[in-house]
Short mmCIF file of C-alpha atoms in Angstrom, two decimals:
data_model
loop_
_atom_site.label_atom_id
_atom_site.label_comp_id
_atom_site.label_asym_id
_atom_site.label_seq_id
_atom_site.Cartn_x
_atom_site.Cartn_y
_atom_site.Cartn_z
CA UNK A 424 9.12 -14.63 8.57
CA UNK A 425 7.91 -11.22 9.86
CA UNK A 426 9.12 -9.28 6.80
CA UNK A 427 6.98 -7.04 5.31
CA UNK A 428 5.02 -6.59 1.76
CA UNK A 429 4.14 -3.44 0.06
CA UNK A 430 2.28 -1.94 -2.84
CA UNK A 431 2.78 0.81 -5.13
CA UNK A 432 0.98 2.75 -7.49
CA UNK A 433 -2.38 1.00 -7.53
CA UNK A 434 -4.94 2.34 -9.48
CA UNK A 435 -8.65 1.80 -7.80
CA UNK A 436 -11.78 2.70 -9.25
CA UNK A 437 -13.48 4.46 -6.76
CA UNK A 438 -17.16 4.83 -8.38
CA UNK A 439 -16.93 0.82 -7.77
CA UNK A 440 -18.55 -0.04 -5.11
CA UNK A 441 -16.90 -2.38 -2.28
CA UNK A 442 -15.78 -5.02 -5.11
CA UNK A 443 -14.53 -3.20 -7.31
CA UNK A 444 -11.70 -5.19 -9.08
CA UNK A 445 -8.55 -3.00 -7.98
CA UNK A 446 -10.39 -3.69 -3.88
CA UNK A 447 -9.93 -7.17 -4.50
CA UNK A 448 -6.76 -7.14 -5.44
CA UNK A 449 -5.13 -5.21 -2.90
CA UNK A 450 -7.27 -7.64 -0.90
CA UNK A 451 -5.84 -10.64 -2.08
CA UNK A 452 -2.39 -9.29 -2.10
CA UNK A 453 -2.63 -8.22 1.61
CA UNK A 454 -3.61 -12.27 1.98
CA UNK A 455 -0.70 -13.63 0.05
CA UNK A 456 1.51 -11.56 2.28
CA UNK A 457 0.09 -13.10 5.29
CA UNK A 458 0.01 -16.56 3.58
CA UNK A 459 3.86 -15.99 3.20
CA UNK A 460 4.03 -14.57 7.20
CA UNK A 461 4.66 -10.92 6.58
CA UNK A 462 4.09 -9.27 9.86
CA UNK A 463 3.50 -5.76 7.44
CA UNK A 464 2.00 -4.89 4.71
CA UNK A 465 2.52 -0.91 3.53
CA UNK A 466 0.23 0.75 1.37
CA UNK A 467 3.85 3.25 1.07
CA UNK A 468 2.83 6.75 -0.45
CA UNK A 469 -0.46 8.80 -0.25
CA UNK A 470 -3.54 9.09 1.63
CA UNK A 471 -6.36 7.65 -0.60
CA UNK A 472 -9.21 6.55 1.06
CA UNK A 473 -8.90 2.95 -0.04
CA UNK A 474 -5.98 2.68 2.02
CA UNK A 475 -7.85 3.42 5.29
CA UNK A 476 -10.52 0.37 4.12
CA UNK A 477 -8.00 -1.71 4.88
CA UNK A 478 -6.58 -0.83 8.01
CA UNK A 479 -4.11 2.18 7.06
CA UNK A 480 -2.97 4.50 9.23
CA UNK A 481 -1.39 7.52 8.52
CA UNK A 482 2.44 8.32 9.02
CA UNK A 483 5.17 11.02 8.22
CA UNK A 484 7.09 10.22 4.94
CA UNK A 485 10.37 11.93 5.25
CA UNK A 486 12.83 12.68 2.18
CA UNK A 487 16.63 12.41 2.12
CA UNK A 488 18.55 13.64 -0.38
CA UNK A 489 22.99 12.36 -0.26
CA UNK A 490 24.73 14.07 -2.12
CA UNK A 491 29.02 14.02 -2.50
CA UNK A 492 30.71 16.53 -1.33
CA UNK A 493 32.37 18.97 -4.39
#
């Protein structure tokens, strides 16, 4: 309980309309996440438009890079 879901790399059609098939699904995956009492769901990378449809809100994504010394 309280862990959190997220999505990658979803591909939406955006000349469909407000059901367009790729909408639903990220709509019905955000519900099966609840169903299974995630207290997140991330959207992770990008700021598409979609994302913001369902809530979104924007935040820093930060890069580190380890590497061994030698």
């Amino acid at each position: 309980m309280g862990g959190a879901a997220c999505r990658y790399n979803a591909a939406v059609d955006s000349e469909g309309g407000n059901l367009a098939p790729g909408m639903v699904l990220v709509g019905e995956d955000i519900r099966r996440a609840i169903d299974h009492g995630c207290a997140a769901f991330d959207l992770l990378k990008g700021d598409y438009q979609y994302k913001y449809r369902f809530g979104a809100t924007a935040r820093a994504v930060k890069r580190l890079i380890v590497t061994r010394p030698g």
